[in-house]
XYZ file of C-alpha atoms in Angstrom:
257
model
C -30.064 75.693 48.201
C -30.370 72.051 47.155
C -30.100 73.042 43.467
C -27.011 75.143 44.222
C -25.473 72.296 46.219
C -26.179 69.842 43.403
C -24.498 72.140 40.849
C -21.512 72.550 43.136
C -21.192 68.789 43.560
C -21.315 68.283 39.788
C -18.514 70.817 39.304
C -16.434 69.139 42.031
C -16.942 65.724 40.426
C -15.977 67.113 37.013
C -12.803 68.648 38.469
C -11.944 65.372 40.214
C -12.398 63.443 36.943
C -10.049 65.801 35.135
C -7.522 65.486 37.966
C -7.826 61.689 37.883
C -7.291 61.762 34.116
C -3.978 63.599 34.411
C -2.840 61.414 37.336
C -3.515 58.273 35.283
C -1.510 59.700 32.385
C 1.442 60.844 34.466
C 3.433 57.736 33.471
C 2.026 57.557 29.919
C 3.753 58.747 26.721
C 3.672 62.475 25.986
C 0.831 63.213 23.589
C 2.910 65.616 21.481
C 0.838 66.308 18.345
C -1.549 63.460 19.117
C -5.060 63.972 20.481
C -6.114 61.951 23.533
C -9.017 59.500 23.371
C -9.260 59.508 27.182
C -9.674 63.266 27.305
C -12.326 63.083 24.587
C -14.237 60.410 26.517
C -14.647 62.765 29.484
C -17.120 64.728 27.390
C -18.515 61.867 25.285
C -19.353 59.156 27.759
C -18.222 55.776 26.420
C -18.562 56.685 22.731
C -15.239 55.337 21.442
C -16.080 55.820 17.786
C -16.945 59.504 18.257
C -13.570 59.980 19.916
C -11.797 58.049 17.176
C -13.208 60.535 14.685
C -12.071 63.417 16.890
C -8.420 62.269 16.949
C -8.233 61.465 13.236
C -7.507 64.967 11.866
C -4.206 65.191 13.775
C -3.102 62.000 12.024
C -2.697 64.028 8.810
C -0.072 66.255 10.397
C 1.780 63.300 11.943
C 1.846 61.471 8.594
C 3.182 64.576 6.852
C 5.609 65.866 9.491
C 6.122 63.062 11.981
C 6.023 63.455 15.771
C 9.484 63.739 17.318
C 8.049 63.700 20.847
C 6.819 60.139 20.371
C 9.445 58.972 17.866
C 7.040 58.685 14.929
C 8.579 59.217 11.488
C 6.701 60.968 8.673
C 5.366 58.866 5.799
C 4.299 61.540 3.332
C 6.285 61.650 1.174
C 7.037 57.943 1.555
C 10.299 56.565 0.203
C 10.399 52.932 -0.903
C 13.624 51.411 -2.242
C 12.237 48.683 -4.508
C 8.809 47.741 -5.869
C 8.139 44.841 -8.241
C 5.571 44.086 -10.905
C 5.223 40.764 -12.719
C 2.718 39.539 -15.263
C 2.501 36.309 -17.223
C -0.776 36.199 -19.104
C -2.078 35.555 -22.635
C 1.363 35.221 -24.166
C 2.698 38.353 -22.487
C 5.417 37.959 -19.889
C 6.619 41.035 -18.020
C 9.046 41.572 -15.190
C 9.574 45.083 -13.861
C 11.498 46.602 -10.977
C 10.834 50.124 -9.723
C 13.499 51.882 -7.656
C 13.993 55.248 -5.900
C 10.243 55.419 -5.395
C 8.726 58.526 -3.809
C 5.018 58.254 -2.966
C 3.127 61.446 -2.118
C -0.404 62.326 -1.076
C -1.371 59.658 1.476
C -1.922 62.310 4.179
C -4.458 64.198 2.052
C -7.392 62.082 3.169
C -10.971 62.410 4.317
C -12.157 60.115 7.099
C -14.993 57.907 5.932
C -15.031 55.579 8.950
C -12.976 55.068 12.124
C -14.706 52.487 14.295
C -14.236 49.515 16.574
C -15.832 46.094 16.671
C -15.448 45.150 20.329
C -16.822 41.639 19.816
C -14.232 40.796 17.157
C -11.586 43.084 18.715
C -10.975 44.944 15.457
C -10.335 48.557 14.490
C -11.550 49.664 11.032
C -10.180 52.797 9.373
C -11.546 53.849 5.994
C -10.000 56.833 4.235
C -10.853 58.567 0.996
C -7.661 59.813 -0.641
C -8.015 62.407 -3.372
C -4.696 61.932 -5.159
C -1.597 59.769 -4.688
C 1.432 60.038 -6.955
C 4.587 57.976 -7.239
C 7.772 58.731 -9.167
C 11.032 56.876 -9.618
C 13.001 54.667 -12.003
C 11.806 51.574 -13.852
C 13.696 48.551 -15.200
C 11.410 46.660 -17.565
C 11.896 43.398 -19.468
C 9.469 41.107 -21.234
C 8.294 39.015 -24.154
C 5.245 39.209 -26.405
C 4.297 35.790 -27.776
C 7.748 34.412 -28.698
C 9.404 37.774 -29.369
C 11.973 38.944 -26.826
C 11.887 42.661 -26.221
C 14.885 44.763 -25.366
C 15.331 45.597 -21.718
C 14.070 49.112 -21.024
C 14.954 51.573 -18.266
C 13.854 55.103 -17.527
C 11.713 57.351 -15.359
C 8.159 56.514 -14.409
C 5.278 58.233 -12.711
C 1.817 57.131 -11.767
C -1.213 58.744 -10.267
C -4.164 57.364 -8.323
C -7.286 59.484 -7.993
C -10.335 59.188 -5.737
C -9.135 56.042 -3.972
C -10.536 54.378 -0.868
C -7.970 52.967 1.553
C -9.155 50.499 4.204
C -6.930 49.451 7.103
C -8.045 46.748 9.547
C -6.104 46.056 12.751
C -6.573 43.551 15.533
C -6.999 45.131 18.967
C -4.827 43.460 21.604
C -4.404 43.992 25.339
C -0.897 44.968 26.371
C -0.677 45.351 30.140
C -3.430 47.789 31.124
C -3.766 49.315 27.654
C -5.273 48.356 24.305
C -2.939 48.643 21.297
C -2.991 47.602 17.647
C -1.210 44.463 16.483
C 1.581 44.628 13.912
C -0.218 42.705 11.163
C -2.680 45.132 9.576
C -4.746 44.291 6.527
C -4.774 46.980 3.858
C -6.797 47.283 0.680
C -7.060 50.035 -1.929
C -10.064 50.594 -4.142
C -8.917 52.802 -6.991
C -11.112 55.358 -8.693
C -8.807 55.970 -11.657
C -5.152 55.248 -12.300
C -2.668 56.505 -14.837
C 0.800 54.937 -15.127
C 3.426 56.327 -17.476
C 6.804 54.674 -18.117
C 8.791 57.155 -20.138
C 10.257 55.874 -23.423
C 9.226 52.268 -22.703
C 11.212 49.771 -24.833
C 13.250 52.706 -26.158
C 10.686 53.491 -28.833
C 11.389 50.190 -30.640
C 8.042 48.555 -29.819
C 5.476 51.378 -29.573
C 2.470 49.097 -30.059
C 3.582 46.771 -27.263
C 4.430 49.751 -25.027
C 0.917 51.088 -25.605
C -0.547 47.660 -24.812
C 1.430 47.411 -21.551
C 0.214 50.825 -20.414
C -3.357 49.875 -21.302
C -3.150 46.593 -19.354
C -1.751 48.354 -16.273
C -4.142 51.306 -16.331
C -7.197 49.124 -16.916
C -6.283 46.682 -14.147
C -4.780 48.744 -11.294
C -5.258 45.956 -8.745
C -2.657 43.858 -10.569
C -0.209 46.748 -10.602
C -0.827 47.659 -6.953
C -0.002 44.158 -5.704
C 3.630 45.199 -5.486
C 2.863 48.537 -3.859
C 0.562 47.385 -1.075
C 3.125 45.519 1.127
C 5.392 48.554 1.757
C 2.364 50.835 2.113
C 0.886 48.442 4.665
C 4.144 48.256 6.597
C 4.901 51.989 6.693
C 1.354 53.306 7.036
C 0.493 50.560 9.520
C 3.480 51.467 11.710
C 2.514 55.149 11.896
C -1.125 54.407 12.719
C -0.136 51.782 15.304
C 2.233 54.182 17.093
C -0.265 57.037 16.814
C -2.994 54.891 18.352
C -0.708 53.606 21.122
C -0.255 57.164 22.356
C -3.827 58.337 21.670
C -5.382 55.404 23.562
C -3.218 55.765 26.679
C -5.411 55.710 29.777
C -8.540 54.343 28.075
C -10.078 51.545 30.203
C -9.600 48.207 28.441
C -13.173 47.284 29.389
C -14.455 49.772 26.790
C -12.929 47.540 24.136
C -14.611 44.440 25.516
C -11.604 43.003 27.369
């Protein structure tokens, strides 16, 4: 009888916890396509990082299709009006502007890490992205040594393969909830990169065009300097809004506040 009573009490407590969960969320945002960290914690104790991993897969769908319920816009494909690239090194001076940019593939990721540092109040997200492509128009101008090259315009495309994207956000307390700040840090470690500016310099300087492509493809970090700010802004906004909804109802004490 005591064993039966104990089992019954456990079931009653479990039902009360579920009821309390939904009462606490009654004034919270609708979850829409977003998984709930609070609901996950009911079956995982206080293991925040395990629950972070459990909500991550739904982020792919939100990045690709958005979430109208919570007003989150899609970011794959991502449209960026203007990107810039400048180089002034070893007698080569280049200024390029890329317009009508369409970036695809950011939602095709594998989660490598999704964890918190409660002492430093930071959230770390590390993604492995198989392939990212970008297409658009380029407007290129430059000099080699003292020779001015004709301005060149045309279509471009580039491809990143096997890249690691790391996003770091500060955790902040907003009322009775923990949210992400609006100043994320983003870095990209590129596996391989191939940039192709069609008909660069109109075929009049093929050797210099080949050199420019070699410089860019061999030093992707330099090229990506212009791409990271809009990626950080757009990707950071989606993840921040996603997390705001997912973390609704999670006790702030679990984050060390």
